[in-house]
CSV table of C-alpha atoms in Angstrom, one decimal:
chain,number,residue,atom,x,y,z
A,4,UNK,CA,115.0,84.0,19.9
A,5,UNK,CA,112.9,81.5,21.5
A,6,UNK,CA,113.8,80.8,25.5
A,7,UNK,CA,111.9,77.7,25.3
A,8,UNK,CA,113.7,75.6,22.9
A,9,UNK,CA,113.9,71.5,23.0
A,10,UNK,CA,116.6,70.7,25.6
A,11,UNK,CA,119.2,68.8,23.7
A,12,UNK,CA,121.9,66.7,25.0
A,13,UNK,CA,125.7,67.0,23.7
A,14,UNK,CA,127.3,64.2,22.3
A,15,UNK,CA,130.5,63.8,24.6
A,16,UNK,CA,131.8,60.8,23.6
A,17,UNK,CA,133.5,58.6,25.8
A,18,UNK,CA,132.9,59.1,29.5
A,19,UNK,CA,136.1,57.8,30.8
A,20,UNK,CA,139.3,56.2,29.2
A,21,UNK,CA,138.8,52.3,30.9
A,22,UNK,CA,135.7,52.4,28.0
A,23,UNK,CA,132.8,51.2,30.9
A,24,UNK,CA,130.7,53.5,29.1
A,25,UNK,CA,131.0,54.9,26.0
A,26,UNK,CA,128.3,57.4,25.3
A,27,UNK,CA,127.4,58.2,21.4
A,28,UNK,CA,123.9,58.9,21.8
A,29,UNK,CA,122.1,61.7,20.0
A,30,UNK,CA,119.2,61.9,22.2
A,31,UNK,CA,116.5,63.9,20.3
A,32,UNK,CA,114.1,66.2,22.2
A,33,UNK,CA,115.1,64.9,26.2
A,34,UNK,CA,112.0,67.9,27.3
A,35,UNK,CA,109.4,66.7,25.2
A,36,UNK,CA,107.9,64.8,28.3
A,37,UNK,CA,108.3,68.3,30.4
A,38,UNK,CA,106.2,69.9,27.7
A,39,UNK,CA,103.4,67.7,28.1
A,40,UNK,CA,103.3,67.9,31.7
A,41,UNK,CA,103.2,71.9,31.0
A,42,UNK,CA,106.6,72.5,31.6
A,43,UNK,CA,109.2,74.5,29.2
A,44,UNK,CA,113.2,74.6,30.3
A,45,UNK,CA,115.0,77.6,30.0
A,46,UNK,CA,118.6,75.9,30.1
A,47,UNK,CA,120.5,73.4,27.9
A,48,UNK,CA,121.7,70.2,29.5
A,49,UNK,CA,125.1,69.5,29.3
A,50,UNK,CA,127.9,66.9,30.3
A,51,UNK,CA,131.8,67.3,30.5
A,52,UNK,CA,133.7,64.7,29.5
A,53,UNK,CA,133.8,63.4,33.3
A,54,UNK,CA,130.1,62.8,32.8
A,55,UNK,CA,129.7,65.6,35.1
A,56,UNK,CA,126.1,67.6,34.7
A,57,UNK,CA,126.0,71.3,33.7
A,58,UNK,CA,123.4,73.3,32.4
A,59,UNK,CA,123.6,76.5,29.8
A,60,UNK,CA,121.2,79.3,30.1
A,61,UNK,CA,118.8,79.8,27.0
A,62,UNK,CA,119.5,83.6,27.0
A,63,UNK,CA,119.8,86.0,23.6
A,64,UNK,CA,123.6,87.2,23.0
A,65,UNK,CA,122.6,90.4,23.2
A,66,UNK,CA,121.5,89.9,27.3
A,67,UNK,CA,124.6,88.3,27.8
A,68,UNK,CA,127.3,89.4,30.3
A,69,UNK,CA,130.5,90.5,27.3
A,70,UNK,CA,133.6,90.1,28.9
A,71,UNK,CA,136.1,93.2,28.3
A,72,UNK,CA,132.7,95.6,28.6
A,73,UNK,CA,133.0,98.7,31.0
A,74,UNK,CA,130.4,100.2,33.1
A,75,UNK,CA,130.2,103.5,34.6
A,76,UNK,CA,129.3,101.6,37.8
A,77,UNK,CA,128.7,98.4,40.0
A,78,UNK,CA,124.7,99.1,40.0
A,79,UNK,CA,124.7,99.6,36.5
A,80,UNK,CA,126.7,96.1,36.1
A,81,UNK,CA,124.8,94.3,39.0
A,82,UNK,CA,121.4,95.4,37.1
A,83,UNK,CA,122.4,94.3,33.6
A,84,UNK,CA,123.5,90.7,35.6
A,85,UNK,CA,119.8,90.5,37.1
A,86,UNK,CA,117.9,91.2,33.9
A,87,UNK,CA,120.2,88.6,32.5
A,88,UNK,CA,119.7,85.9,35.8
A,89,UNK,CA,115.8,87.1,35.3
A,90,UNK,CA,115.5,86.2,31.7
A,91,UNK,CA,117.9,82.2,32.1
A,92,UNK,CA,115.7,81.6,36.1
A,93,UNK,CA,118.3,82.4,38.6
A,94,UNK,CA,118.6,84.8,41.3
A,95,UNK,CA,121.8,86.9,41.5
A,96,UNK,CA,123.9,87.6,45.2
A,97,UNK,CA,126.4,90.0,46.1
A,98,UNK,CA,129.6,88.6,47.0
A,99,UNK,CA,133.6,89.1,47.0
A,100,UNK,CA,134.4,92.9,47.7
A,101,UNK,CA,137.9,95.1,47.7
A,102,UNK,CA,137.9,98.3,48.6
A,103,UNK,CA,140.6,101.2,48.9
A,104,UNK,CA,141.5,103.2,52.2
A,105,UNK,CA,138.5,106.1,50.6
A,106,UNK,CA,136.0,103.0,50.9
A,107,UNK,CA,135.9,102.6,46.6
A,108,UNK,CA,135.3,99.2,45.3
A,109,UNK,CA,138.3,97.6,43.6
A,110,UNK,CA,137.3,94.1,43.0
A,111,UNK,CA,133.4,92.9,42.8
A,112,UNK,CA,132.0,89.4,42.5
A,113,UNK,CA,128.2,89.0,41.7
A,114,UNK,CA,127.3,85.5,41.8
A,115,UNK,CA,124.7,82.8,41.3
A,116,UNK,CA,122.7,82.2,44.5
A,117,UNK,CA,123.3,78.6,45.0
A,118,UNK,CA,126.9,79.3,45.3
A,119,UNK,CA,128.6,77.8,48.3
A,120,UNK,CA,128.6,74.8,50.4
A,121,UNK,CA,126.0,73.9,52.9
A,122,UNK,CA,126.9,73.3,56.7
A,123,UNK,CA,127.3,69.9,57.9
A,124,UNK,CA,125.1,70.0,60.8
A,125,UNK,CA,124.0,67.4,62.9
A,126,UNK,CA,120.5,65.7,62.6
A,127,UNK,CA,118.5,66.1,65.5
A,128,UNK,CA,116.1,63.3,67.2
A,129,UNK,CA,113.2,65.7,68.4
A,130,UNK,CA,112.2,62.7,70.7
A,131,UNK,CA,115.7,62.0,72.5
A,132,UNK,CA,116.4,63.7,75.0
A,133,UNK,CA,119.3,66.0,75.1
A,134,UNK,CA,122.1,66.0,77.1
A,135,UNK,CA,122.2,68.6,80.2
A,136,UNK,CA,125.3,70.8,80.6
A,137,UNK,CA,126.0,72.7,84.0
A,138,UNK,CA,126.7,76.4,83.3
A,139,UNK,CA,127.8,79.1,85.9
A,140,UNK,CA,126.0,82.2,86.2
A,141,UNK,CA,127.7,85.4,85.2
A,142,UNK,CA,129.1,86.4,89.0
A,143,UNK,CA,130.0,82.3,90.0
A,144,UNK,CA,127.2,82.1,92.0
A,145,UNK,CA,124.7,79.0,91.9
A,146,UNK,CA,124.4,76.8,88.4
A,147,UNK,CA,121.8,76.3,85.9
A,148,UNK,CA,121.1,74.1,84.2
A,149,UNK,CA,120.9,74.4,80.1
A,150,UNK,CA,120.5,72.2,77.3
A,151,UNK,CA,122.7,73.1,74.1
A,152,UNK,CA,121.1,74.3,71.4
A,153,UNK,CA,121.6,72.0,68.1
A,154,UNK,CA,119.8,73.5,64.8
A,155,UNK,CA,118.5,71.0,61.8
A,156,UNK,CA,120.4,71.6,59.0
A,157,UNK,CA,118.2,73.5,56.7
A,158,UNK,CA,120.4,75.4,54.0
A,159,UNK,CA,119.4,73.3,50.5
A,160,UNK,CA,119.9,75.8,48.5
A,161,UNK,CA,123.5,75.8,48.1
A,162,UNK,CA,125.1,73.6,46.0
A,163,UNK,CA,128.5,75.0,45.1
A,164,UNK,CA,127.6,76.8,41.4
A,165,UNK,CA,130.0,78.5,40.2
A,166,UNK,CA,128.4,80.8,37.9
A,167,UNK,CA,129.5,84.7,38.1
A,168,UNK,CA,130.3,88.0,36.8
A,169,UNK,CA,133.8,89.7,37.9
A,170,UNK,CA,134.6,92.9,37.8
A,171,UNK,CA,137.5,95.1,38.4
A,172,UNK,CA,138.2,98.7,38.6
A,173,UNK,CA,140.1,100.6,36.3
A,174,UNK,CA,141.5,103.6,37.8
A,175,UNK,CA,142.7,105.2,34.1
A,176,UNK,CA,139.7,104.9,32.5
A,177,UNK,CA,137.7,105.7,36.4
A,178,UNK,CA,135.1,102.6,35.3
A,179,UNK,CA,134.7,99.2,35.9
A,180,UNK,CA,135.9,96.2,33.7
A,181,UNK,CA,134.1,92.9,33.5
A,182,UNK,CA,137.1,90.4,33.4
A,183,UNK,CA,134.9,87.6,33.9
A,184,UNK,CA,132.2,85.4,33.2
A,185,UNK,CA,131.3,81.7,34.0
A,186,UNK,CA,128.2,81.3,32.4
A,187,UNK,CA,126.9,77.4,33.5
A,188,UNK,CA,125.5,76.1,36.4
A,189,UNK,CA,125.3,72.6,38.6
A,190,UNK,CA,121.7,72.8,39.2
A,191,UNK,CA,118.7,73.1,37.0
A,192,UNK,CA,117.3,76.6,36.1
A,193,UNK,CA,114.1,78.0,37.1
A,194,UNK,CA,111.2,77.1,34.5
A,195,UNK,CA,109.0,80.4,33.0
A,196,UNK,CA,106.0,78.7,35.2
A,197,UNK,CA,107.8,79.5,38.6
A,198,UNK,CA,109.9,82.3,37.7
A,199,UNK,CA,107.5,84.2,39.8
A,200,UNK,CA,108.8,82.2,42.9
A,201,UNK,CA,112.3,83.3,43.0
A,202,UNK,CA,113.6,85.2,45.8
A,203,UNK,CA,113.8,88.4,43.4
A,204,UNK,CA,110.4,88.3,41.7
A,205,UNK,CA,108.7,87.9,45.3
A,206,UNK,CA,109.9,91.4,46.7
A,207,UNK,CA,107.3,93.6,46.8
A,208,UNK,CA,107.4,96.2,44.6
A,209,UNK,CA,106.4,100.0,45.5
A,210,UNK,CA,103.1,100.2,43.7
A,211,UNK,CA,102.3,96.7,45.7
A,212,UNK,CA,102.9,98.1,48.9
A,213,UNK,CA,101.2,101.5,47.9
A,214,UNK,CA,97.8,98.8,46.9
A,215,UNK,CA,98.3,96.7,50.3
A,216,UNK,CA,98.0,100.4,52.0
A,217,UNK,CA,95.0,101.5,50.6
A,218,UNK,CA,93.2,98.0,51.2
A,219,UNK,CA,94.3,97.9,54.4
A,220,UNK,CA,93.2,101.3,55.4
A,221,UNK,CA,89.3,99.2,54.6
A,222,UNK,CA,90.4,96.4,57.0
A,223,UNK,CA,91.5,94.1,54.6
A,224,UNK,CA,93.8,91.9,55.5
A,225,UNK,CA,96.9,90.5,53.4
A,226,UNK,CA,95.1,86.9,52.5
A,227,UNK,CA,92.4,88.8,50.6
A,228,UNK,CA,94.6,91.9,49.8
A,229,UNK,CA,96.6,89.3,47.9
A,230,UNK,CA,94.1,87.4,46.7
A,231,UNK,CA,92.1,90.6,45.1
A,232,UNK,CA,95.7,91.9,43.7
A,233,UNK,CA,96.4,88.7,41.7
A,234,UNK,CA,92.4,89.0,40.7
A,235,UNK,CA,93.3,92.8,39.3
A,236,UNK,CA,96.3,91.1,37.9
A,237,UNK,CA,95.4,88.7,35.7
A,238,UNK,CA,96.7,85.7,38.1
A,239,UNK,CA,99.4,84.9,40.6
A,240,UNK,CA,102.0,84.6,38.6
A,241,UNK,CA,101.9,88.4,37.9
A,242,UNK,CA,101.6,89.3,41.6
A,243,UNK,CA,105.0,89.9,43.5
A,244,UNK,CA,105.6,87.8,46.5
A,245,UNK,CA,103.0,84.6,48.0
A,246,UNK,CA,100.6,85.3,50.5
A,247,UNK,CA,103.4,84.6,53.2
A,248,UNK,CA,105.3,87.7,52.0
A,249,UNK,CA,102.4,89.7,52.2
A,250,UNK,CA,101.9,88.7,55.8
A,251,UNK,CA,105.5,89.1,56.4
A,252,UNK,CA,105.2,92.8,55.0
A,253,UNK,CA,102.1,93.3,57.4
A,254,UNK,CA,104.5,92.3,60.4
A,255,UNK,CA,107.5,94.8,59.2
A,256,UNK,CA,105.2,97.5,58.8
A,257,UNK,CA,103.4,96.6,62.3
A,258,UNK,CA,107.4,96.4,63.9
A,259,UNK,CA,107.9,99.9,61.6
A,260,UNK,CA,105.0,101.9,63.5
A,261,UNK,CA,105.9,100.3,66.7
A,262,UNK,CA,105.0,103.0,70.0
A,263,UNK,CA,104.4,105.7,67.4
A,264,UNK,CA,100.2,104.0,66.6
A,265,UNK,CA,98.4,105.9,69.4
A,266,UNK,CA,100.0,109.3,67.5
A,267,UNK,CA,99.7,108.1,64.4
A,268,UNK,CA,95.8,107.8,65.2
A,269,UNK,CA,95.8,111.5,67.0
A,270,UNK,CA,97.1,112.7,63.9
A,271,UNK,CA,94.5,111.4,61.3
A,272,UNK,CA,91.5,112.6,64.1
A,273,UNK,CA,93.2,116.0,64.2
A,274,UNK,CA,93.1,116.2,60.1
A,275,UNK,CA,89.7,114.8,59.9
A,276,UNK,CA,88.5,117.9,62.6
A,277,UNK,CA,90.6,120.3,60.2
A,278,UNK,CA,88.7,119.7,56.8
A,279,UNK,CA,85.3,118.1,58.7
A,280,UNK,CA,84.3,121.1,61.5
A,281,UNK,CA,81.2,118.9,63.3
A,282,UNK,CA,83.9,115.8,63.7
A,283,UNK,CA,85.1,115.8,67.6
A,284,UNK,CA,87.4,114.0,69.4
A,285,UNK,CA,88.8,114.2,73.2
A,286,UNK,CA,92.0,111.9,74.4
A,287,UNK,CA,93.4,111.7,77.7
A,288,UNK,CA,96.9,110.6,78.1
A,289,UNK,CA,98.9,109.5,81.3
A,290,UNK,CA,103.0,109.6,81.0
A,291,UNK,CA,102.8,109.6,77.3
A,292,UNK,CA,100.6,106.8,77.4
A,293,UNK,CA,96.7,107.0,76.1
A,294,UNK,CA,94.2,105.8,78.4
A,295,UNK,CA,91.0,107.5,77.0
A,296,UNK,CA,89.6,108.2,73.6
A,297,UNK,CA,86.1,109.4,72.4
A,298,UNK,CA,85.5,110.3,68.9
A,299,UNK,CA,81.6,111.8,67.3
A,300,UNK,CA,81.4,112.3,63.4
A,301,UNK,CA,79.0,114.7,61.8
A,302,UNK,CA,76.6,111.6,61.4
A,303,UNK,CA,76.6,110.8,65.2
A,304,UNK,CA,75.5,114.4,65.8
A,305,UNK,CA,72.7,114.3,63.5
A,306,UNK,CA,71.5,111.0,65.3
A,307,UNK,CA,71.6,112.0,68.6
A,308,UNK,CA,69.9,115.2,67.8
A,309,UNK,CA,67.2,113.8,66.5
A,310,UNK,CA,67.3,110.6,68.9
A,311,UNK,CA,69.1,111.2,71.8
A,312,UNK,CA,66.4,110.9,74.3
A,313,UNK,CA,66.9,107.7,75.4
A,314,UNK,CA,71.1,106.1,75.2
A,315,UNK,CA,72.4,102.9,75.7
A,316,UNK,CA,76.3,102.3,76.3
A,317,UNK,CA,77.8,98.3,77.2
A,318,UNK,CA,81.2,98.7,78.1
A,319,UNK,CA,81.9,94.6,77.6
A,320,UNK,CA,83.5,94.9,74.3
A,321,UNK,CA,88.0,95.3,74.7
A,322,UNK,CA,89.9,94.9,72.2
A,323,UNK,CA,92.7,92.2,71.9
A,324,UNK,CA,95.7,94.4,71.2
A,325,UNK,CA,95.9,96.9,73.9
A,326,UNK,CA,93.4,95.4,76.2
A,327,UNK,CA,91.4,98.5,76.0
A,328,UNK,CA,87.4,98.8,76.4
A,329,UNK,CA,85.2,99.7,74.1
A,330,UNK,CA,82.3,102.1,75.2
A,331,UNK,CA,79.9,102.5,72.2
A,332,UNK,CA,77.1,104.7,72.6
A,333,UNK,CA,74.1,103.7,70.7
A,334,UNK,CA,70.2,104.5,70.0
A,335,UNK,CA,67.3,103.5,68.5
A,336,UNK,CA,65.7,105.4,65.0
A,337,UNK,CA,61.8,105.9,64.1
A,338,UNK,CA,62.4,102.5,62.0
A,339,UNK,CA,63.6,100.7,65.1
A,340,UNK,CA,67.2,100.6,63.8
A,341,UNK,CA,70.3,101.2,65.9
A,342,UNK,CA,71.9,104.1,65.5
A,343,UNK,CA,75.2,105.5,66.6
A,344,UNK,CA,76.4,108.7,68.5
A,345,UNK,CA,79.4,107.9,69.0
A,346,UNK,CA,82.5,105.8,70.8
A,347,UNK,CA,84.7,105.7,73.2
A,348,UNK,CA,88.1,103.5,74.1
A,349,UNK,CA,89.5,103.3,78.1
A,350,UNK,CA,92.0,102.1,79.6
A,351,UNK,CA,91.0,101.2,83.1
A,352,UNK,CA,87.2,100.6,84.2
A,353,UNK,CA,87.1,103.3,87.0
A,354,UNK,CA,85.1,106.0,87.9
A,355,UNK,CA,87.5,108.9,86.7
A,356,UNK,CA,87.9,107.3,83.2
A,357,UNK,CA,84.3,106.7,83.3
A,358,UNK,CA,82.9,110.3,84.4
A,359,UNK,CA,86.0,111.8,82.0
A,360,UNK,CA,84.5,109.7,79.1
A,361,UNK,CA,80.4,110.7,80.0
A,362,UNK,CA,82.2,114.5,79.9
A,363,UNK,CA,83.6,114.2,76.8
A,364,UNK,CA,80.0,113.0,75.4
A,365,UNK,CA,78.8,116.1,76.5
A,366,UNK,CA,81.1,118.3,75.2
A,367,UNK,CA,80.3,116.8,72.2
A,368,UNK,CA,76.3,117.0,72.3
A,369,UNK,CA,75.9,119.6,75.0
A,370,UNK,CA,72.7,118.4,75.7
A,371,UNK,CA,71.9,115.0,78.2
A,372,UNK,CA,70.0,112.5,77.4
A,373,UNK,CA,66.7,111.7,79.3
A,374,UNK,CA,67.3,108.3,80.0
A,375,UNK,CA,70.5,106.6,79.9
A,376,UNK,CA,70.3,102.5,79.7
A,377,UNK,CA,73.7,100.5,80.6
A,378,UNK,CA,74.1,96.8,80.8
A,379,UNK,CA,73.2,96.4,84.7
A,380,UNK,CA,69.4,97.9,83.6
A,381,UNK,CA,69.1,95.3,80.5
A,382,UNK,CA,70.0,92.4,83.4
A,383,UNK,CA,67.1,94.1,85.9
A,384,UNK,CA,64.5,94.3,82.9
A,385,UNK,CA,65.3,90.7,81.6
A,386,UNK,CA,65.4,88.8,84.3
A,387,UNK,CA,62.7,90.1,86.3
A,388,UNK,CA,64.3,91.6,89.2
């Protein structure tokens, strides 16, 4: 069956009995103007005989809700009534519940998300200034003074549909019985060109969040993880979620690891040592906190043992996060390159965290270098002192 057919208008008839207007058209192809725009419906417009607009989801019978059918379960119900709401461009919600004393659902309502009514809040005036109300403190003590709180009204999504699926339980047959259906709605459907947009279709799935891992893990962030995903894809219509969802992701994964990063990073150096022997690493912690970090790979080593008579270390790099400073220690090669031998992160600029991090260096090396160059030196050679 075609999803995209011509919208067509019912004739009604007469809108109301005083005869003001008596409607007997037979309006032929209403969405032909959509489709040259590049748009295609995937509801039929409708009218009761109150003139009031409905519209009628251009779904095969066979994806239809069928009331009287059982199901084992409400999951198995609830995802038959998403493929369904996927396929006509709506986005299903969880509603009306009754459960027995053992916590089992009786009674389940899944619904349309544009049912319900929105709040009447009141408009704010950003530029007027607000009234002031005196409130006590907690123990009666002195008074401060704070402005109420008014929010914009912002729900617009709402607009009382009363499309549904209801379902009951029937204790004989230990199943569940859809009794009901209400199949149109009061607001127009999603088209196939947004589909993409709805609130289901922008979750991310697993393999998403599996990609936006492994991309990360190469310091790339979610704007270009999301824009070389939709690249891989095909488009952005075939990626799930906008690039905002991708950020958002980002943040809940950030809010996820919370405290736990510092061991999180302790663990990956401690598997790297395990299957890479000439990788080394020292930390110093104080009250479970991480003040000092200094980490050599196999490469660094090779370096410095081949060009470790003369290192330079700047300690004016910090990061932005964890205010912590950067210590890299570097060299030049026989081709005048820089060269690494390895880095450091500290907490405090002081001479224990200093002298601990030059210790860990040597650990590292074992030998010293013949001339060590540091960022007061470069100011005494370049300006003459």
């Amino acid at each position: 069956m075609d999803l995209n057919n011509n919208l067509q208008l019912v004739d009604v008839g007469t809108i109301n009995s005083n005869g003001i207007a008596d409607v007997q058209e037979d309006v032929q192809d209403v969405n032909s103007q959509e489709k040259i725009q590049g748009f295609s419906r995937n509801d039929d417009l409708c009218f009761t005989p109150n003139g009031t607009r409905y519209y009628v989801p251009n779904v095969p019978v066979e994806c239809k809700p069928v009331e009287g059918s059982l199901w084992n379960s409400i999951d198995e119900a609830l995802a038959m009534y998403e493929n369904y709401a996927k396929i006509a461009g709506f986005t299903v919600r969880k509603s009306t519940t009754k459960s027995n004393a053992d916590g089992e659902y009786k009674l389940r309502y899944l619904l349309c998300n544009r049912e319900g009514q929105p709040k009447n809040n009141m408009a704010v005036d950003t530029l007027k200034e607000q009234p002031i109300s005196k409130q006590p403190n907690g123990d009666g003590s002195n008074a401060k003074d704070k402005v109420p709180r008014k929010k914009r009204n912002s729900n617009f999504i709402v607009c009382g549909c009363t499309a549904r699926i209801k379902l009951k339980y029937i204790k004989s047959a230990s199943c569940f019985e859809l009794y009901g259906f209400e199949e149109s709605h009061n607001h127009e459907l999603v088209t196939d060109e947004n589909k993409h947009l709805t609130r289901a279709q922008r979750q991310l799935q697993f393999e998403d969040q599996i990609f936006f891992h492994l991309v990360g893990m190469n310091n790339i962030g979610p704007t270009k993880a999301h824009r070389l995903r939709a690249f891989l894809k095909g488009g952005y219509d075939k990626v799930h979620g906008t690039v905002v969802d991708w950020k958002n992701h980002k943040r809940d994964l950030n809010s996820f690891i919370g405290e736990y990063d510092a061991q999180m990073l302790l663990d990956k150096f401690e598997s790297r040592k395990l299957n890479c022997p000439e990788f080394s690493f020292e930390f110093k912690a104080d009250k479970d906190e991480l003040v000092g970090l200094f980490w050599a790979d196999e490469t660094s080593k090779c370096n410095y043992r081949e060009f470790g008579d003369v290192l330079a270390f700047d300690a004016t790099y910090r990061t932005n996060k964890y205010c912590m400073i950067f210590v890299p220690f570097t060299g030049i090669d026989h081709h005048n390159k820089c060269v690494t031998f390895g880095a450091g992160l500290i907490k405090h600029e002081d001479i224990e965290s200093y002298s601990w991090l030059l210790k860990a260096f040597l650990k590292a090396h074992i030998k010293q270098p013949t001339l060590v160059l540091t960022l007061y030196i470069y100011i005494y050679i370049y300006s003459g002192w």
